[in-house]
JSON list of C-alpha atoms in Angstrom, two decimals:
[
{"chain": "V", "resi": 1, "resn": "UNK", "atom": "CA", "xyz": [70.02, 79.38, 73.38]},
{"chain": "V", "resi": 2, "resn": "UNK", "atom": "CA", "xyz": [72.91, 78.21, 71.21]},
{"chain": "V", "resi": 3, "resn": "UNK", "atom": "CA", "xyz": [76.15, 76.55, 72.23]},
{"chain": "V", "resi": 4, "resn": "UNK", "atom": "CA", "xyz": [79.26, 76.22, 70.08]},
{"chain": "V", "resi": 5, "resn": "UNK", "atom": "CA", "xyz": [82.32, 74.10, 70.75]},
{"chain": "V", "resi": 6, "resn": "UNK", "atom": "CA", "xyz": [85.61, 74.09, 68.86]},
{"chain": "V", "resi": 7, "resn": "UNK", "atom": "CA", "xyz": [87.95, 71.18, 68.27]},
{"chain": "V", "resi": 8, "resn": "UNK", "atom": "CA", "xyz": [90.91, 70.26, 66.12]},
{"chain": "V", "resi": 9, "resn": "UNK", "atom": "CA", "xyz": [93.64, 72.54, 67.41]},
{"chain": "V", "resi": 10, "resn": "UNK", "atom": "CA", "xyz": [97.19, 71.36, 67.93]},
{"chain": "V", "resi": 11, "resn": "UNK", "atom": "CA", "xyz": [100.85, 71.79, 67.13]},
{"chain": "V", "resi": 12, "resn": "UNK", "atom": "CA", "xyz": [101.87, 71.93, 63.49]},
{"chain": "V", "resi": 13, "resn": "UNK", "atom": "CA", "xyz": [105.06, 72.83, 61.66]},
{"chain": "V", "resi": 14, "resn": "UNK", "atom": "CA", "xyz": [105.28, 75.88, 59.42]},
{"chain": "V", "resi": 15, "resn": "UNK", "atom": "CA", "xyz": [103.86, 75.06, 56.01]},
{"chain": "V", "resi": 16, "resn": "UNK", "atom": "CA", "xyz": [101.61, 72.40, 57.47]},
{"chain": "V", "resi": 17, "resn": "UNK", "atom": "CA", "xyz": [97.84, 72.09, 57.54]},
{"chain": "V", "resi": 18, "resn": "UNK", "atom": "CA", "xyz": [95.16, 71.80, 60.18]},
{"chain": "V", "resi": 19, "resn": "UNK", "atom": "CA", "xyz": [91.36, 71.66, 60.14]},
{"chain": "V", "resi": 20, "resn": "UNK", "atom": "CA", "xyz": [89.30, 73.15, 62.93]},
{"chain": "V", "resi": 21, "resn": "UNK", "atom": "CA", "xyz": [85.71, 72.14, 63.62]},
{"chain": "V", "resi": 22, "resn": "UNK", "atom": "CA", "xyz": [82.95, 73.90, 65.50]},
{"chain": "V", "resi": 23, "resn": "UNK", "atom": "CA", "xyz": [79.80, 72.05, 66.49]},
{"chain": "V", "resi": 24, "resn": "UNK", "atom": "CA", "xyz": [76.69, 74.10, 67.18]},
{"chain": "V", "resi": 25, "resn": "UNK", "atom": "CA", "xyz": [73.92, 72.79, 69.44]},
{"chain": "V", "resi": 26, "resn": "UNK", "atom": "CA", "xyz": [70.73, 74.05, 71.00]},
{"chain": "V", "resi": 27, "resn": "UNK", "atom": "CA", "xyz": [68.33, 76.18, 68.98]},
{"chain": "V", "resi": 28, "resn": "UNK", "atom": "CA", "xyz": [70.51, 76.03, 65.88]},
{"chain": "V", "resi": 29, "resn": "UNK", "atom": "CA", "xyz": [67.75, 76.97, 63.47]},
{"chain": "V", "resi": 30, "resn": "UNK", "atom": "CA", "xyz": [68.18, 80.50, 64.80]},
{"chain": "V", "resi": 31, "resn": "UNK", "atom": "CA", "xyz": [71.82, 80.66, 63.69]},
{"chain": "V", "resi": 32, "resn": "UNK", "atom": "CA", "xyz": [72.30, 82.50, 60.41]},
{"chain": "V", "resi": 33, "resn": "UNK", "atom": "CA", "xyz": [76.02, 83.24, 60.48]},
{"chain": "V", "resi": 34, "resn": "UNK", "atom": "CA", "xyz": [79.11, 81.70, 62.00]},
{"chain": "V", "resi": 35, "resn": "UNK", "atom": "CA", "xyz": [82.66, 82.86, 62.15]},
{"chain": "V", "resi": 36, "resn": "UNK", "atom": "CA", "xyz": [86.21, 82.16, 63.26]},
{"chain": "V", "resi": 37, "resn": "UNK", "atom": "CA", "xyz": [88.30, 84.51, 65.33]},
{"chain": "V", "resi": 38, "resn": "UNK", "atom": "CA", "xyz": [91.74, 84.19, 66.88]},
{"chain": "V", "resi": 39, "resn": "UNK", "atom": "CA", "xyz": [93.80, 85.74, 69.60]},
{"chain": "V", "resi": 40, "resn": "UNK", "atom": "CA", "xyz": [97.57, 85.60, 69.72]},
{"chain": "V", "resi": 41, "resn": "UNK", "atom": "CA", "xyz": [99.45, 85.96, 73.01]},
{"chain": "V", "resi": 42, "resn": "UNK", "atom": "CA", "xyz": [99.50, 89.60, 74.08]},
{"chain": "V", "resi": 43, "resn": "UNK", "atom": "CA", "xyz": [97.35, 90.72, 71.16]},
{"chain": "V", "resi": 44, "resn": "UNK", "atom": "CA", "xyz": [93.73, 91.65, 70.64]},
{"chain": "V", "resi": 45, "resn": "UNK", "atom": "CA", "xyz": [91.27, 89.19, 69.20]},
{"chain": "V", "resi": 46, "resn": "UNK", "atom": "CA", "xyz": [90.98, 89.42, 65.42]},
{"chain": "V", "resi": 47, "resn": "UNK", "atom": "CA", "xyz": [88.55, 88.11, 62.87]},
{"chain": "V", "resi": 48, "resn": "UNK", "atom": "CA", "xyz": [89.65, 85.31, 60.58]},
{"chain": "V", "resi": 49, "resn": "UNK", "atom": "CA", "xyz": [86.60, 84.45, 58.51]},
{"chain": "V", "resi": 50, "resn": "UNK", "atom": "CA", "xyz": [82.81, 84.22, 58.56]},
{"chain": "V", "resi": 51, "resn": "UNK", "atom": "CA", "xyz": [80.10, 82.53, 56.54]},
{"chain": "V", "resi": 52, "resn": "UNK", "atom": "CA", "xyz": [76.36, 82.83, 56.01]},
{"chain": "V", "resi": 53, "resn": "UNK", "atom": "CA", "xyz": [74.25, 79.68, 56.43]},
{"chain": "V", "resi": 54, "resn": "UNK", "atom": "CA", "xyz": [71.70, 81.15, 54.02]},
{"chain": "V", "resi": 55, "resn": "UNK", "atom": "CA", "xyz": [73.79, 81.47, 50.88]},
{"chain": "V", "resi": 56, "resn": "UNK", "atom": "CA", "xyz": [77.32, 80.50, 51.99]},
{"chain": "V", "resi": 57, "resn": "UNK", "atom": "CA", "xyz": [78.64, 84.00, 51.35]},
{"chain": "V", "resi": 58, "resn": "UNK", "atom": "CA", "xyz": [81.96, 84.22, 53.14]},
{"chain": "V", "resi": 59, "resn": "UNK", "atom": "CA", "xyz": [84.66, 86.69, 53.99]},
{"chain": "V", "resi": 60, "resn": "UNK", "atom": "CA", "xyz": [88.31, 86.37, 54.99]},
{"chain": "V", "resi": 61, "resn": "UNK", "atom": "CA", "xyz": [90.89, 88.52, 56.70]},
{"chain": "V", "resi": 62, "resn": "UNK", "atom": "CA", "xyz": [93.62, 89.59, 54.28]},
{"chain": "V", "resi": 63, "resn": "UNK", "atom": "CA", "xyz": [96.21, 87.73, 56.34]},
{"chain": "V", "resi": 64, "resn": "UNK", "atom": "CA", "xyz": [94.59, 84.35, 55.62]},
{"chain": "V", "resi": 65, "resn": "UNK", "atom": "CA", "xyz": [93.19, 84.78, 52.11]},
{"chain": "V", "resi": 66, "resn": "UNK", "atom": "CA", "xyz": [94.31, 82.01, 49.80]},
{"chain": "V", "resi": 67, "resn": "UNK", "atom": "CA", "xyz": [95.44, 79.83, 52.72]},
{"chain": "V", "resi": 68, "resn": "UNK", "atom": "CA", "xyz": [92.31, 79.28, 54.84]},
{"chain": "V", "resi": 69, "resn": "UNK", "atom": "CA", "xyz": [88.92, 77.98, 53.71]},
{"chain": "V", "resi": 70, "resn": "UNK", "atom": "CA", "xyz": [85.73, 78.26, 55.74]},
{"chain": "V", "resi": 71, "resn": "UNK", "atom": "CA", "xyz": [82.84, 75.88, 55.15]},
{"chain": "V", "resi": 72, "resn": "UNK", "atom": "CA", "xyz": [79.58, 74.86, 56.77]},
{"chain": "V", "resi": 73, "resn": "UNK", "atom": "CA", "xyz": [77.79, 71.52, 56.99]},
{"chain": "V", "resi": 74, "resn": "UNK", "atom": "CA", "xyz": [74.24, 72.64, 57.74]},
{"chain": "V", "resi": 75, "resn": "UNK", "atom": "CA", "xyz": [72.96, 69.10, 58.18]},
{"chain": "V", "resi": 76, "resn": "UNK", "atom": "CA", "xyz": [75.46, 68.51, 60.97]},
{"chain": "V", "resi": 77, "resn": "UNK", "atom": "CA", "xyz": [75.41, 72.10, 62.29]},
{"chain": "V", "resi": 78, "resn": "UNK", "atom": "CA", "xyz": [79.18, 72.09, 62.04]},
{"chain": "V", "resi": 79, "resn": "UNK", "atom": "CA", "xyz": [81.53, 74.83, 60.91]},
{"chain": "V", "resi": 80, "resn": "UNK", "atom": "CA", "xyz": [85.00, 74.09, 59.57]},
{"chain": "V", "resi": 81, "resn": "UNK", "atom": "CA", "xyz": [88.19, 76.03, 58.96]},
{"chain": "V", "resi": 82, "resn": "UNK", "atom": "CA", "xyz": [90.73, 74.36, 56.69]},
{"chain": "V", "resi": 83, "resn": "UNK", "atom": "CA", "xyz": [94.10, 76.00, 57.29]},
{"chain": "V", "resi": 84, "resn": "UNK", "atom": "CA", "xyz": [96.93, 75.41, 54.81]},
{"chain": "V", "resi": 85, "resn": "UNK", "atom": "CA", "xyz": [100.46, 76.75, 54.57]},
{"chain": "V", "resi": 86, "resn": "UNK", "atom": "CA", "xyz": [100.38, 77.71, 58.21]},
{"chain": "V", "resi": 87, "resn": "UNK", "atom": "CA", "xyz": [102.79, 80.33, 59.47]},
{"chain": "V", "resi": 88, "resn": "UNK", "atom": "CA", "xyz": [104.12, 81.02, 62.98]},
{"chain": "V", "resi": 89, "resn": "UNK", "atom": "CA", "xyz": [102.04, 84.19, 63.04]},
{"chain": "V", "resi": 90, "resn": "UNK", "atom": "CA", "xyz": [98.91, 82.03, 62.78]},
{"chain": "V", "resi": 91, "resn": "UNK", "atom": "CA", "xyz": [99.57, 80.83, 66.32]},
{"chain": "V", "resi": 92, "resn": "UNK", "atom": "CA", "xyz": [96.84, 81.63, 68.81]},
{"chain": "V", "resi": 93, "resn": "UNK", "atom": "CA", "xyz": [93.59, 80.55, 70.36]},
{"chain": "V", "resi": 94, "resn": "UNK", "atom": "CA", "xyz": [90.93, 80.11, 67.71]},
{"chain": "V", "resi": 95, "resn": "UNK", "atom": "CA", "xyz": [87.34, 80.85, 68.66]},
{"chain": "V", "resi": 96, "resn": "UNK", "atom": "CA", "xyz": [84.13, 79.92, 66.92]},
{"chain": "V", "resi": 97, "resn": "UNK", "atom": "CA", "xyz": [81.16, 82.27, 67.11]},
{"chain": "V", "resi": 98, "resn": "UNK", "atom": "CA", "xyz": [77.54, 82.23, 65.97]},
{"chain": "V", "resi": 99, "resn": "UNK", "atom": "CA", "xyz": [74.76, 84.78, 65.64]},
{"chain": "V", "resi": 100, "resn": "UNK", "atom": "CA", "xyz": [71.13, 85.05, 64.62]},
{"chain": "V", "resi": 101, "resn": "UNK", "atom": "CA", "xyz": [71.57, 88.28, 62.67]},
{"chain": "V", "resi": 102, "resn": "UNK", "atom": "CA", "xyz": [72.24, 87.71, 58.95]},
{"chain": "V", "resi": 103, "resn": "UNK", "atom": "CA", "xyz": [74.20, 90.95, 58.79]},
{"chain": "V", "resi": 104, "resn": "UNK", "atom": "CA", "xyz": [76.67, 89.81, 61.48]},
{"chain": "V", "resi": 105, "resn": "UNK", "atom": "CA", "xyz": [78.90, 88.38, 58.74]},
{"chain": "V", "resi": 106, "resn": "UNK", "atom": "CA", "xyz": [80.12, 91.05, 56.38]},
{"chain": "V", "resi": 107, "resn": "UNK", "atom": "CA", "xyz": [83.20, 92.42, 54.70]},
{"chain": "V", "resi": 108, "resn": "UNK", "atom": "CA", "xyz": [84.08, 94.39, 57.83]},
{"chain": "V", "resi": 109, "resn": "UNK", "atom": "CA", "xyz": [84.38, 91.11, 59.79]},
{"chain": "V", "resi": 110, "resn": "UNK", "atom": "CA", "xyz": [82.93, 92.57, 62.98]},
{"chain": "V", "resi": 111, "resn": "UNK", "atom": "CA", "xyz": [82.93, 90.50, 66.13]},
{"chain": "V", "resi": 112, "resn": "UNK", "atom": "CA", "xyz": [79.39, 91.31, 67.32]},
{"chain": "V", "resi": 113, "resn": "UNK", "atom": "CA", "xyz": [78.38, 87.68, 67.76]},
{"chain": "V", "resi": 114, "resn": "UNK", "atom": "CA", "xyz": [76.06, 86.49, 70.51]},
{"chain": "V", "resi": 115, "resn": "UNK", "atom": "CA", "xyz": [77.44, 83.00, 71.03]},
{"chain": "V", "resi": 116, "resn": "UNK", "atom": "CA", "xyz": [81.08, 82.07, 71.54]},
{"chain": "V", "resi": 117, "resn": "UNK", "atom": "CA", "xyz": [83.04, 78.91, 72.16]},
{"chain": "V", "resi": 118, "resn": "UNK", "atom": "CA", "xyz": [85.86, 78.38, 74.63]},
{"chain": "V", "resi": 119, "resn": "UNK", "atom": "CA", "xyz": [88.54, 78.29, 71.96]},
{"chain": "V", "resi": 120, "resn": "UNK", "atom": "CA", "xyz": [91.10, 75.79, 70.71]},
{"chain": "V", "resi": 121, "resn": "UNK", "atom": "CA", "xyz": [94.86, 76.36, 70.69]},
{"chain": "V", "resi": 122, "resn": "UNK", "atom": "CA", "xyz": [96.76, 76.36, 67.40]},
{"chain": "V", "resi": 123, "resn": "UNK", "atom": "CA", "xyz": [100.53, 76.49, 67.59]},
{"chain": "V", "resi": 124, "resn": "UNK", "atom": "CA", "xyz": [102.67, 76.76, 64.47]},
{"chain": "V", "resi": 125, "resn": "UNK", "atom": "CA", "xyz": [106.27, 76.06, 65.31]},
{"chain": "V", "resi": 126, "resn": "UNK", "atom": "CA", "xyz": [109.22, 73.98, 64.19]}
]
């Protein structure tokens, strides 16, 4: 079993930056991919980014390319999302997810992950 827990959300002004963290625990050697997803009020959950622990291959949603950076510290079993130039439309609950299947992280940014966190709120507002 694997558990993931997000942290680092908060209130930030437009144009500002924020870094989210996601700590994985349990049988982490089974985790091959991790990803970030978000859900805005009244909207469906959408993929933000994902990364492979094997070769660090990563993918981003078009809406965040050039502004967000995903990274993984394998020694600490921690996933990060560096968010720069934040916009009001980035507001939402951000979820971390993990899976044992290497193909779970791909260019289609599917959300078929086995393990999910509770989410952390990110609010971009002046």
